[in-house]
mmCIF file of C-alpha atoms and ligand atoms in Angstrom:
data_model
loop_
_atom_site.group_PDB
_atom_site.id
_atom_site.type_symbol
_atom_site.label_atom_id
_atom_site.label_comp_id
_atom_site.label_asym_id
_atom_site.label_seq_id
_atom_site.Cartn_x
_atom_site.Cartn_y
_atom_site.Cartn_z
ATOM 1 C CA UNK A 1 -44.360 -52.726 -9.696
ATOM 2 C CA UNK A 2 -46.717 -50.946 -12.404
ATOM 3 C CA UNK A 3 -46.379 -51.686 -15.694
ATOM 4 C CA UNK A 4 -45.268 -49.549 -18.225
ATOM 5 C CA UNK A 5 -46.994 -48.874 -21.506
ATOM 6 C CA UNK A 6 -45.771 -46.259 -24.167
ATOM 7 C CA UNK A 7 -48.672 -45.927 -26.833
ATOM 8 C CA UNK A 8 -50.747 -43.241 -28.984
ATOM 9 C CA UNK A 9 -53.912 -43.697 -26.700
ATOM 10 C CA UNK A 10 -54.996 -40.135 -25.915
ATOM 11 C CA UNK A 11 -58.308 -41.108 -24.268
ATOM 12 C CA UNK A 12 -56.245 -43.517 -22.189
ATOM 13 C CA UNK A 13 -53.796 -40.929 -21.410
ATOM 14 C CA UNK A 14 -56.809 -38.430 -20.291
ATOM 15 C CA UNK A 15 -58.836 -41.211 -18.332
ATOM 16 C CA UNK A 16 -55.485 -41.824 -16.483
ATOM 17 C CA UNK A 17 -55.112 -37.526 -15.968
ATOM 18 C CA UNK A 18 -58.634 -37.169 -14.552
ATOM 19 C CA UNK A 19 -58.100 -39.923 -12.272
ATOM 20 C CA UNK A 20 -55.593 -37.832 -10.488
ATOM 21 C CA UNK A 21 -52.374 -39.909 -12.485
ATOM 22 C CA UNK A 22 -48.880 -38.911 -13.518
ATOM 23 C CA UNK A 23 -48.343 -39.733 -17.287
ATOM 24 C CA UNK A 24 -45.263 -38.600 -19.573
ATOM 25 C CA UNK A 25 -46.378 -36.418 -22.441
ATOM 26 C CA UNK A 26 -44.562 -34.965 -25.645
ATOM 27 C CA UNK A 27 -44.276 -31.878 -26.198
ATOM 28 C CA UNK A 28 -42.144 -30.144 -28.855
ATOM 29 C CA UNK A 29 -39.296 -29.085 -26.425
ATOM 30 C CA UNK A 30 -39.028 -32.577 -24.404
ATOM 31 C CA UNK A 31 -41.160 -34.950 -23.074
ATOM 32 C CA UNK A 32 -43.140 -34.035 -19.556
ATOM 33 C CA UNK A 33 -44.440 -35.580 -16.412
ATOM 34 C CA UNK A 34 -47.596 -34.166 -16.449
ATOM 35 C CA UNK A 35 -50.268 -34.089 -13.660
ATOM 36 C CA UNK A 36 -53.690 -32.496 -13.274
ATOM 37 C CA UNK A 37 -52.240 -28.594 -11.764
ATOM 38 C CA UNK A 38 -55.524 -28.212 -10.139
ATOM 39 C CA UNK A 39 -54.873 -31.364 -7.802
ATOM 40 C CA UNK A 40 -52.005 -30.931 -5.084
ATOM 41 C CA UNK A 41 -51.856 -34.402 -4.768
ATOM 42 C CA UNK A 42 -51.556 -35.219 -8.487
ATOM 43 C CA UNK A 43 -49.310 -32.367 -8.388
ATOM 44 C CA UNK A 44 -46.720 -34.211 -5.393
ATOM 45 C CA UNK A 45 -46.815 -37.428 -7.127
ATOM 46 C CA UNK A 46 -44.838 -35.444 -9.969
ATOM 47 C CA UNK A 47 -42.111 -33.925 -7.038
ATOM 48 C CA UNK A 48 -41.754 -37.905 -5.755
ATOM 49 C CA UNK A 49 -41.185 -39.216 -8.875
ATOM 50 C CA UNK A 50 -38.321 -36.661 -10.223
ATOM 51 C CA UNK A 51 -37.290 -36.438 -6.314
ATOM 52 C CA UNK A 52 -37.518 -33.073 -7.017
ATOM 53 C CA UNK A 53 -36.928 -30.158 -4.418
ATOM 54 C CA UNK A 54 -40.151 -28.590 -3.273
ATOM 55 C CA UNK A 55 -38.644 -25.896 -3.797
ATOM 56 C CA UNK A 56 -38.473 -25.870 -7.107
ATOM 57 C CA UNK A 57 -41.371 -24.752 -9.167
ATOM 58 C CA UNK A 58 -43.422 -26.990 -11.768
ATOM 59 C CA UNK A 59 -44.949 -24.796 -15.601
ATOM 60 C CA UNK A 60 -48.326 -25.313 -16.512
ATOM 61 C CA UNK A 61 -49.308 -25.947 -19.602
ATOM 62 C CA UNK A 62 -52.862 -24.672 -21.155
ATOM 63 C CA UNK A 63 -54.518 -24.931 -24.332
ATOM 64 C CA UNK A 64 -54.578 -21.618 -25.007
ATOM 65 C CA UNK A 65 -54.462 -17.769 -24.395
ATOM 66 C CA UNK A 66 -57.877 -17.810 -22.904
ATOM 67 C CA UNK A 67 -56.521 -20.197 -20.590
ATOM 68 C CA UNK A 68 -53.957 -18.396 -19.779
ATOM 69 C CA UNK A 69 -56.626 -15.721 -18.981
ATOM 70 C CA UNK A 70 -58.269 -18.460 -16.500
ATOM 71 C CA UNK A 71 -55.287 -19.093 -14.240
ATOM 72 C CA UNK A 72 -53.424 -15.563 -14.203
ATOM 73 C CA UNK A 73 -54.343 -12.013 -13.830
ATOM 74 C CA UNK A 74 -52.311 -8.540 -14.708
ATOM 75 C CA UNK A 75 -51.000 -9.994 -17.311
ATOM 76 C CA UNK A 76 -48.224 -7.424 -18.598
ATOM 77 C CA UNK A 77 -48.704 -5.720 -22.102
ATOM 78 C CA UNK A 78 -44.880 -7.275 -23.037
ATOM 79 C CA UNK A 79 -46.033 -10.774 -22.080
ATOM 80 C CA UNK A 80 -48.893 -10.785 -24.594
ATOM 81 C CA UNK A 81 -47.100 -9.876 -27.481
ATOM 82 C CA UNK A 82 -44.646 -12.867 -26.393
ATOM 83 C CA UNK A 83 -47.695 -14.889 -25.907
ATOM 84 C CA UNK A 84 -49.138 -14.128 -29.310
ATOM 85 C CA UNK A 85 -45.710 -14.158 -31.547
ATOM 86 C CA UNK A 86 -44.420 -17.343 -29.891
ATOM 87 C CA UNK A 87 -47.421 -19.663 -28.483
ATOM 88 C CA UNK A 88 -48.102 -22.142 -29.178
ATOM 89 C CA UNK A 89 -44.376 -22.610 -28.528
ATOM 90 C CA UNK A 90 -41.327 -23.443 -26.821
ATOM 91 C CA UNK A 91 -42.079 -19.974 -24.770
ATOM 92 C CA UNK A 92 -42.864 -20.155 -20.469
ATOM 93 C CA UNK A 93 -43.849 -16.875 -18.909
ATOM 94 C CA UNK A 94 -44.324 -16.133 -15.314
ATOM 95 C CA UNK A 95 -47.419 -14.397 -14.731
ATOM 96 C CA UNK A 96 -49.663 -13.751 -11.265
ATOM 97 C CA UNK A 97 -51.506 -16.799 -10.582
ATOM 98 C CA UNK A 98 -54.939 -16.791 -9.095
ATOM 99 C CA UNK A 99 -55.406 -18.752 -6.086
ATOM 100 C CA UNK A 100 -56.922 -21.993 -7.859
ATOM 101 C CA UNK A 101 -53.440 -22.862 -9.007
ATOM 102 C CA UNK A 102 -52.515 -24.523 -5.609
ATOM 103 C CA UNK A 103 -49.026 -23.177 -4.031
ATOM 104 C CA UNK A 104 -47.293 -26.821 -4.562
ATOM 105 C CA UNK A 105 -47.174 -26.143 -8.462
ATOM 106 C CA UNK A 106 -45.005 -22.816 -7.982
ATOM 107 C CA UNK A 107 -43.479 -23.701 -4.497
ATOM 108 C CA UNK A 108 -45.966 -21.140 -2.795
ATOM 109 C CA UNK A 109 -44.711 -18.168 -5.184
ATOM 110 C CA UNK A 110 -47.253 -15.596 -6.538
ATOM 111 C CA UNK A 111 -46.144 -15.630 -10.050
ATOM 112 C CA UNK A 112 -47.067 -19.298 -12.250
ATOM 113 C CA UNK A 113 -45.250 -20.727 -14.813
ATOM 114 C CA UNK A 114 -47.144 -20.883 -17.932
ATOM 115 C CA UNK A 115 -46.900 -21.963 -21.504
ATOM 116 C CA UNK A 116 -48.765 -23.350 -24.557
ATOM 117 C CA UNK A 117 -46.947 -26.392 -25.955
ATOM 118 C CA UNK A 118 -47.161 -27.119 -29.929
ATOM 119 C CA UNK A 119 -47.142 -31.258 -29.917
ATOM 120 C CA UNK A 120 -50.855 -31.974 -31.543
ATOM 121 C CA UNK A 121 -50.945 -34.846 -28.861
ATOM 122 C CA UNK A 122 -50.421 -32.905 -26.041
ATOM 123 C CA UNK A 123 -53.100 -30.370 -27.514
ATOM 124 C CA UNK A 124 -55.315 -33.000 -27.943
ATOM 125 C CA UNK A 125 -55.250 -33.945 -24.647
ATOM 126 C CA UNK A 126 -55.048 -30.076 -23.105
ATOM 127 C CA UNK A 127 -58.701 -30.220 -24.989
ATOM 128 C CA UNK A 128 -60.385 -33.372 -24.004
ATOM 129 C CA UNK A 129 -58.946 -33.413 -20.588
ATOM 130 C CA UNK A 130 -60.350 -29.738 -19.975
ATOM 131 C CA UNK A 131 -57.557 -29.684 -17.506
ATOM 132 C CA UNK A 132 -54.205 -27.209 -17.005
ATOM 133 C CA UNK A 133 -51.478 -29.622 -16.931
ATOM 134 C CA UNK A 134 -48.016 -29.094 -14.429
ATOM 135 C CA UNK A 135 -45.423 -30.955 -16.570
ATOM 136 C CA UNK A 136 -41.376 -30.603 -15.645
ATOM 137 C CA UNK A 137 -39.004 -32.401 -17.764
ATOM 138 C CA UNK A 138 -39.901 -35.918 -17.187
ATOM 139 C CA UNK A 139 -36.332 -36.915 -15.681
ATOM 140 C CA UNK A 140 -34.774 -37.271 -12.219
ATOM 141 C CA UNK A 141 -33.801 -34.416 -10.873
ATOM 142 C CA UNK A 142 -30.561 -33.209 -12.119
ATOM 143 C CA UNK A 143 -30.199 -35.768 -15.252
ATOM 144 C CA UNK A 144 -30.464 -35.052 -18.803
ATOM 145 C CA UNK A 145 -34.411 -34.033 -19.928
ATOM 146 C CA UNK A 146 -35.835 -36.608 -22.659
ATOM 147 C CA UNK A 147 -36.200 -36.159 -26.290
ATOM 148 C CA UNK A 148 -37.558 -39.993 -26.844
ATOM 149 C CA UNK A 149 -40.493 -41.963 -25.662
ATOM 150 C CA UNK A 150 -37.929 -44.438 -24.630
ATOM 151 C CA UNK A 151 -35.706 -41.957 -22.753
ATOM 152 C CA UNK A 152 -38.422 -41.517 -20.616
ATOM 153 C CA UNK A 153 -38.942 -45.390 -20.400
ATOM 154 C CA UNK A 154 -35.276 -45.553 -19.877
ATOM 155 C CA UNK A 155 -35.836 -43.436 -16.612
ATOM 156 C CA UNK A 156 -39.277 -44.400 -15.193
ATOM 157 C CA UNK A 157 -39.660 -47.828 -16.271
ATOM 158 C CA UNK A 158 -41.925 -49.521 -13.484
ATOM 159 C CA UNK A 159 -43.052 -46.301 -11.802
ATOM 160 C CA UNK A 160 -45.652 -44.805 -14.460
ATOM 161 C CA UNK A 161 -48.398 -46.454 -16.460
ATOM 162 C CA UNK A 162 -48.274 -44.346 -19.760
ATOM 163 C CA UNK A 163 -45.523 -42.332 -22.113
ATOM 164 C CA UNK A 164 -47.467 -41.259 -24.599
ATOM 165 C CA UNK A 165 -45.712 -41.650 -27.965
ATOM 166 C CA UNK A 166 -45.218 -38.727 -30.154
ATOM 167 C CA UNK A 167 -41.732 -39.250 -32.021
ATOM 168 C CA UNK A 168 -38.967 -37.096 -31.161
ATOM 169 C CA UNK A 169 -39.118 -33.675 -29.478
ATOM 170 C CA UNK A 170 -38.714 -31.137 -32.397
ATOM 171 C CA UNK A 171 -36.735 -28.584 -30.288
ATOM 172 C CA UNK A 172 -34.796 -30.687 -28.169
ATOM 173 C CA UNK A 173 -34.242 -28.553 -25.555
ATOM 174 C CA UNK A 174 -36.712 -26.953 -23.287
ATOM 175 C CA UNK A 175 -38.647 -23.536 -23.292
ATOM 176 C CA UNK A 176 -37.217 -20.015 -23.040
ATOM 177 C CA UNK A 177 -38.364 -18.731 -19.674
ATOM 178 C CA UNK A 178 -39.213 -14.967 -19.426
ATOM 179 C CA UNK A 179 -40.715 -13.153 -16.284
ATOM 180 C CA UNK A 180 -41.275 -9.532 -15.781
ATOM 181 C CA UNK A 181 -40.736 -8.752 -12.169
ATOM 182 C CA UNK A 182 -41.647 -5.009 -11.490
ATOM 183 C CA UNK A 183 -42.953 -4.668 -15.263
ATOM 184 C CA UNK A 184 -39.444 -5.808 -16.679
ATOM 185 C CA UNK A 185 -39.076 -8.263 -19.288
ATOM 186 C CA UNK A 186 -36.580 -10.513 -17.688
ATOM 187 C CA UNK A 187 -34.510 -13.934 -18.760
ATOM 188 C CA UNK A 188 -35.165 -16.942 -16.257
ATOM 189 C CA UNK A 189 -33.958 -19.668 -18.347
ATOM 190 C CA UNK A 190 -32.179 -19.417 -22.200
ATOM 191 C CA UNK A 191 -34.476 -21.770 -24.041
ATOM 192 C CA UNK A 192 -35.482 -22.985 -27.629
ATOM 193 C CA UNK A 193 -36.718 -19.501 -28.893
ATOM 194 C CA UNK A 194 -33.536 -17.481 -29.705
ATOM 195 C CA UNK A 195 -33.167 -14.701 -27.026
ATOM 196 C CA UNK A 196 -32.795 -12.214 -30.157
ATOM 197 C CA UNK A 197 -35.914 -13.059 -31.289
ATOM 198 C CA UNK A 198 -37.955 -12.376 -28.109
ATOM 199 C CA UNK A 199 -35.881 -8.866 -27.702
ATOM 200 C CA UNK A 200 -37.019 -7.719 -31.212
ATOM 201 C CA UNK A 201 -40.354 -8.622 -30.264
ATOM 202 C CA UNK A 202 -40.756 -6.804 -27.075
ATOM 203 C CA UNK A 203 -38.435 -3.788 -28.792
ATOM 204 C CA UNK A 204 -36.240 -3.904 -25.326
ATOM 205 C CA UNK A 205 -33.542 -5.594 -24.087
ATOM 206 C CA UNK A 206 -33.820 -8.606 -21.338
ATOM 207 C CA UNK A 207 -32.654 -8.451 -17.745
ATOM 208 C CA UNK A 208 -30.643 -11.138 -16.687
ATOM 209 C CA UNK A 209 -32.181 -12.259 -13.078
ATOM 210 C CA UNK A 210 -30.913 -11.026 -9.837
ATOM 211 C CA UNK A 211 -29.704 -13.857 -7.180
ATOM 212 C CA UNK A 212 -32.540 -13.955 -5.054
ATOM 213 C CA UNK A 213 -34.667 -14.999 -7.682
ATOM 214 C CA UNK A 214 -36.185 -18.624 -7.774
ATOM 215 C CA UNK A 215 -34.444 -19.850 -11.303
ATOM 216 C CA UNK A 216 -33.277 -23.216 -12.867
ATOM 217 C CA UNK A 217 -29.733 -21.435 -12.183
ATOM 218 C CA UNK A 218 -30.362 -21.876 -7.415
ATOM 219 C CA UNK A 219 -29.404 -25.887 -9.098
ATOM 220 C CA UNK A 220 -26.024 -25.515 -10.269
ATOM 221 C CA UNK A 221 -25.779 -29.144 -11.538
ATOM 222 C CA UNK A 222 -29.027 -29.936 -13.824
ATOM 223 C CA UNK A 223 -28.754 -31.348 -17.490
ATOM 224 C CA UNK A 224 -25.906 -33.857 -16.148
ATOM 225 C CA UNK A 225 -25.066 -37.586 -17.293
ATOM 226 C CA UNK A 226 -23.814 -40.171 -14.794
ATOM 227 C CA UNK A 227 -20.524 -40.438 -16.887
ATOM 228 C CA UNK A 228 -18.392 -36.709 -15.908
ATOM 229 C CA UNK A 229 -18.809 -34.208 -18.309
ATOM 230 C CA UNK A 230 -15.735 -31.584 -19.210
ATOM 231 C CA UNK A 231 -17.466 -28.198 -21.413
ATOM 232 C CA UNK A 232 -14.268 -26.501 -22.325
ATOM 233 C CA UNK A 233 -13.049 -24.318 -25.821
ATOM 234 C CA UNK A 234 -9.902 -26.229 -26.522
ATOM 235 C CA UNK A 235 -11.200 -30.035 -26.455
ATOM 236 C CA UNK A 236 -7.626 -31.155 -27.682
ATOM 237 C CA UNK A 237 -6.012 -29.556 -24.943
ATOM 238 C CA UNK A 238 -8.149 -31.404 -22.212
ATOM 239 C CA UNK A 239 -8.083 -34.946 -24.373
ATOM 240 C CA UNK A 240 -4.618 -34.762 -24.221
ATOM 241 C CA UNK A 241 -4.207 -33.626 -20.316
ATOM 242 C CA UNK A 242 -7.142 -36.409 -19.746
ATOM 243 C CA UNK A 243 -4.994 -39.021 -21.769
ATOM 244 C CA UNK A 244 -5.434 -42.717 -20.377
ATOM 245 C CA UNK A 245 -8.884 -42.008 -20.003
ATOM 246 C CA UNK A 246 -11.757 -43.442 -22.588
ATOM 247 C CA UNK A 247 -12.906 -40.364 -23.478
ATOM 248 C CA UNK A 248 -15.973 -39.205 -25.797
ATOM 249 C CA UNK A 249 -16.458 -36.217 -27.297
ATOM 250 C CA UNK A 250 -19.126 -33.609 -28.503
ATOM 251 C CA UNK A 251 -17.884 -31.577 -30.681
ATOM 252 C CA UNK A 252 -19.998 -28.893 -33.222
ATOM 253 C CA UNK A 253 -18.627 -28.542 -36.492
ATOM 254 C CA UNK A 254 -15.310 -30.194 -36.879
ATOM 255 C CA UNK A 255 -13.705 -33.382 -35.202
ATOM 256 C CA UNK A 256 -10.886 -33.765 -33.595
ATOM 257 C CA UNK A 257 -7.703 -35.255 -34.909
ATOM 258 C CA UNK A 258 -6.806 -36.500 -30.751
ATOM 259 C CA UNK A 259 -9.359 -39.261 -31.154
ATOM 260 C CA UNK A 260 -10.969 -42.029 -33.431
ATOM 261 C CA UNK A 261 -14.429 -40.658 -34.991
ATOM 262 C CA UNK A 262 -15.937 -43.613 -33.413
ATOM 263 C CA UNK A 263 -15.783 -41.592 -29.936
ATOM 264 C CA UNK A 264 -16.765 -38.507 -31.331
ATOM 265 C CA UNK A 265 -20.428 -36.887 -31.979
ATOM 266 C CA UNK A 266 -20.706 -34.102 -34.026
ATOM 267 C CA UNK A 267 -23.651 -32.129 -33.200
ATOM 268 C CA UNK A 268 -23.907 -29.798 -36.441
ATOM 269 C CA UNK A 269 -21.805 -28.911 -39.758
ATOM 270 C CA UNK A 270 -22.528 -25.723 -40.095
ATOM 271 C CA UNK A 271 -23.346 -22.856 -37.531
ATOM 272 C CA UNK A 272 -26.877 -23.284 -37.870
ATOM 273 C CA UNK A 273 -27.616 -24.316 -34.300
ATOM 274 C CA UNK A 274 -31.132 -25.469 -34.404
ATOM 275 C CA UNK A 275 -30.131 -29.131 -35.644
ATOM 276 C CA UNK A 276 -27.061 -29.114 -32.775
ATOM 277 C CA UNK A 277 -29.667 -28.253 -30.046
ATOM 278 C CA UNK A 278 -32.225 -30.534 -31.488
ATOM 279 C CA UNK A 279 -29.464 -33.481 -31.136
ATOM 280 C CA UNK A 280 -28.030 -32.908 -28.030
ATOM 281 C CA UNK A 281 -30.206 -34.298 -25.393
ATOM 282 C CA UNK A 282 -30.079 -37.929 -27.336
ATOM 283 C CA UNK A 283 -26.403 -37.516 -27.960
ATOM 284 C CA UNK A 284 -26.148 -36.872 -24.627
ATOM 285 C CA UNK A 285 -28.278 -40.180 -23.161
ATOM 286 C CA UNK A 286 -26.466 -41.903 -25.883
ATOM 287 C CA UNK A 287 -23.433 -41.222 -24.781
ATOM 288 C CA UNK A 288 -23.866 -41.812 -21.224
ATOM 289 C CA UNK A 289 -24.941 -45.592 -21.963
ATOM 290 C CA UNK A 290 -21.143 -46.322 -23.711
ATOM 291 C CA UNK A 291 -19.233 -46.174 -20.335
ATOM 292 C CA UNK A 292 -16.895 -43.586 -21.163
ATOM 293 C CA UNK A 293 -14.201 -42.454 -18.308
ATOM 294 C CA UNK A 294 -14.728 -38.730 -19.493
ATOM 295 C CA UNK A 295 -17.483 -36.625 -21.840
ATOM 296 C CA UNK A 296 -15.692 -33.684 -23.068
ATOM 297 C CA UNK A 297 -17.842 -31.012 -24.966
ATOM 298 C CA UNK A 298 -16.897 -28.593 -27.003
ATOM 299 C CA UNK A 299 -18.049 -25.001 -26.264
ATOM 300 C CA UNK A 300 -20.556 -23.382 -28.782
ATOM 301 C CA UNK A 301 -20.465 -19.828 -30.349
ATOM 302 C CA UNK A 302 -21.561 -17.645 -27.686
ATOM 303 C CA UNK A 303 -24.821 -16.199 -29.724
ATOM 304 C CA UNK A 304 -28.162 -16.981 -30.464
ATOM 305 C CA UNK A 305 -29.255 -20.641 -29.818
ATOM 306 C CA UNK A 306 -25.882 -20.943 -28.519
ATOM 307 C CA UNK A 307 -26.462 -19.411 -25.824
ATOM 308 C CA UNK A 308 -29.131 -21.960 -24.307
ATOM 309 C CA UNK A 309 -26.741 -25.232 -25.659
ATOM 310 C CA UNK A 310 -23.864 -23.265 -23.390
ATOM 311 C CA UNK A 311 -25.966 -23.123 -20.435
ATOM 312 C CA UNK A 312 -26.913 -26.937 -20.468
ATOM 313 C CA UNK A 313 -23.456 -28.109 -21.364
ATOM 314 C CA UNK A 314 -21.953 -26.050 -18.943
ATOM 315 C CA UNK A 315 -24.636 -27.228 -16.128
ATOM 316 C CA UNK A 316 -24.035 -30.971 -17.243
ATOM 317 C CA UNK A 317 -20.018 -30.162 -16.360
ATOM 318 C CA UNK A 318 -20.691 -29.499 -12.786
ATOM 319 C CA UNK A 319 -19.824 -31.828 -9.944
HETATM 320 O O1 TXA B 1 -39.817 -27.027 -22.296
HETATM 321 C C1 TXA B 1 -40.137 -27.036 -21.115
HETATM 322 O O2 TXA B 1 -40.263 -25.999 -20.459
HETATM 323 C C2 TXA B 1 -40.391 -28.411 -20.473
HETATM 324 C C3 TXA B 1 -41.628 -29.027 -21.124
HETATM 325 C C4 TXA B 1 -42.016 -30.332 -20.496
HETATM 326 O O3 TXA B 1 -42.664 -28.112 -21.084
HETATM 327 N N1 TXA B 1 -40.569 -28.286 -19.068
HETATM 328 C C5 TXA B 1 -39.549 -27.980 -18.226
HETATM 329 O O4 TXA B 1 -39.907 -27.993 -16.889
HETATM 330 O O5 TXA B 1 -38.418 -27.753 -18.608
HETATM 331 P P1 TXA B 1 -38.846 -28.082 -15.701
HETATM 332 O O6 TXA B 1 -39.643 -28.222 -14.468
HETATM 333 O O7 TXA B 1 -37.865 -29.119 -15.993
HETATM 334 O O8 TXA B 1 -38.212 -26.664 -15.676
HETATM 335 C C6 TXA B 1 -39.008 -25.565 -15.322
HETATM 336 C C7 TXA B 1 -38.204 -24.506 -14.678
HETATM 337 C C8 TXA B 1 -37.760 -24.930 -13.304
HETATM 338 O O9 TXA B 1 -36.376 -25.077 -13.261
HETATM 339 C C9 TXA B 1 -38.231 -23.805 -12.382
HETATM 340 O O10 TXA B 1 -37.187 -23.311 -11.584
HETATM 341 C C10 TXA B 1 -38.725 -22.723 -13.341
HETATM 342 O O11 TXA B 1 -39.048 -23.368 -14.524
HETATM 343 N N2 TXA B 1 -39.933 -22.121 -12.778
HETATM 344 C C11 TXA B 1 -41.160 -22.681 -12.688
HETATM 345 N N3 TXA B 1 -42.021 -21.853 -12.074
HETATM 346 C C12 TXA B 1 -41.334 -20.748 -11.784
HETATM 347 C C13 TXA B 1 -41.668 -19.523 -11.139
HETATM 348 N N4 TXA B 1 -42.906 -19.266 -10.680
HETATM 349 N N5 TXA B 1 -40.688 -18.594 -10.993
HETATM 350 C C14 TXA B 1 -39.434 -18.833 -11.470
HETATM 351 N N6 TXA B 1 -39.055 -19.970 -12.083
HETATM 352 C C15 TXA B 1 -39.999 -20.909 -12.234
HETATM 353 MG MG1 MG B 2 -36.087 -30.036 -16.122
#
């Protein structure tokens, strides 16, 4: 079994990337299993560890725009004003790659996955290393993404040599994901930039995606604890119809009267939803570890930042 360090040794970290090695990096969404994108073998190591479906495509993440430049082509006008505004950022586009990104990292798709994380580590690294990075969430596939150096430990313990430490994920949940198939700006994945934000930027509304196209969404159940998760609008309804069962709740700006506080995590007071979807990854891991029968969570507002909490909360409920 390897042993597992988590530390603040960039030049460690790099040595280990150029060697063709699979370390966990932060980033200011959630930590990554990053890999060398130019190396499909570097690249498979990543799918075996997550026991991830090849089918399911990995982001690269670059240093900069230039980069960007290096590993795509066509790059649509729309994209570059998302690229400047929001990089570096909690923002993935899906641009053509050119053929040295190898067809493991986007499961033999044209377009790549590509963004410019903010975490001064991970830049740090992007720059010594030289190298474009593939980096999914670094969790199995289907469980909650970390937010903590020790999440990540939590999860791959024995089967990685380095986490490097960077504190906690500022976002806390991952990046928005726009692609613009046939020149229109189009919504893969809601994400840490509000969706608002990117329309007003662009000065058009998004697309939602049609079904045939290769989105987070083709895995129903993604985001999910071991411990069964209810997302629902009346919690006190479904505490009571659940009674008998040790039940936790996430809840967003009030509790409930159905339980003791001690079973309940409030995500935010107010309806500023930054600090709710900056907490609920760890709430979630936390909660997962206190053998409860039954998670419920409490729906959010269906706007802005809402939006992407919905979308992992409801993912998290599936079976
Ligand atoms: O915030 C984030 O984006 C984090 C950090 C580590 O950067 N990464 C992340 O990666 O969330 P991952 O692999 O957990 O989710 C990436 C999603 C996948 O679900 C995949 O379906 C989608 O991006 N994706 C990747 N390449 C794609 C492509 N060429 N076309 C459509 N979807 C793609
Ligand atoms: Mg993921």
């Amino acid at each position: 079994m390897i042993k597992t360090v988590i530390g603040t040794d960039i030049d460690y970290a790099a040595e280990l990337l150029c060697n063709g090695e699979v370390v966990a990096i932060p980033t200011e969404t959630v930590y990554g299993l990053a890999a060398n994108a130019l190396n499909p073998d570097s690249v498979q190591k990543i799918y075996n560890l997550k026991n991830r479906p090849a089918d399911n495509p990995l982001i690269v993440h670059v240093a900069d725009i230039e980069q960007v430049y290096k590993y795509t082509y066509d790059i649509p006008e729309q994209a570059l004003k998302l690229l400047e505004k929001f990089s570096p950022g909690p923002l993935t586009v899906l641009l053509n790659k050119k053929d040295i990104i190898p067809g493991t990292v986007t499961a033999w798709q044209d377009t790549v996955a590509i963004r410019i994380p903010k975490h001064t580590l991970t830049q740090v690294l992007l720059d010594i290393t030289g190298l474009p990075l593939a980096a999914p969430s670094a969790n199995p596939f289907t469980y909650i993404s970390p937010t903590t150096s020790m999440h990540v430990f939590k999860m791959f313990d024995g089967k990685i040599r380095y986490i490097l430490e960077g504190g906690a994920c500022d976002a806390g949940i991952e990046s928005t994901i726009i692609g613009f198939p046939n020149n229109n700006p189009t919504l893969y994945r809601a994400g840490a930039i509000d969706i608002a934000d990117i329309e007003k930027t662009i000065g058009v509304k998004l697309n939602m995606p049609d079904k045939v196209t290769r989105t987070p969404g083709m895995h129903k159940k993604h985001y999910s604890p071991f411990t069964p998760v209810l997302t629902v609008d009346d919690i006190d309804f479904e505490i009571k119809r659940n009674s008998g069962l040790n039940i936790g709740v996430v809840t967003y700006n009030a509790y409930t009267d159905e339980l003791p506080i001690d079973n309940q995590v409030m995500l935010g007071t107010t309806d500023d939803m930054t600090v709710a979807m900056n907490k609920l990854y760890a709430t979630l891991h936390d909660m997962d570890s206190k053998r409860y029968d039954l998670i419920i969570a409490k729906r959010f507002p269906a706007n802005g930042l809402g939006v992407a909490i919905n979308d992992r909360l409801d993912r998290a409920s599936k079976q």
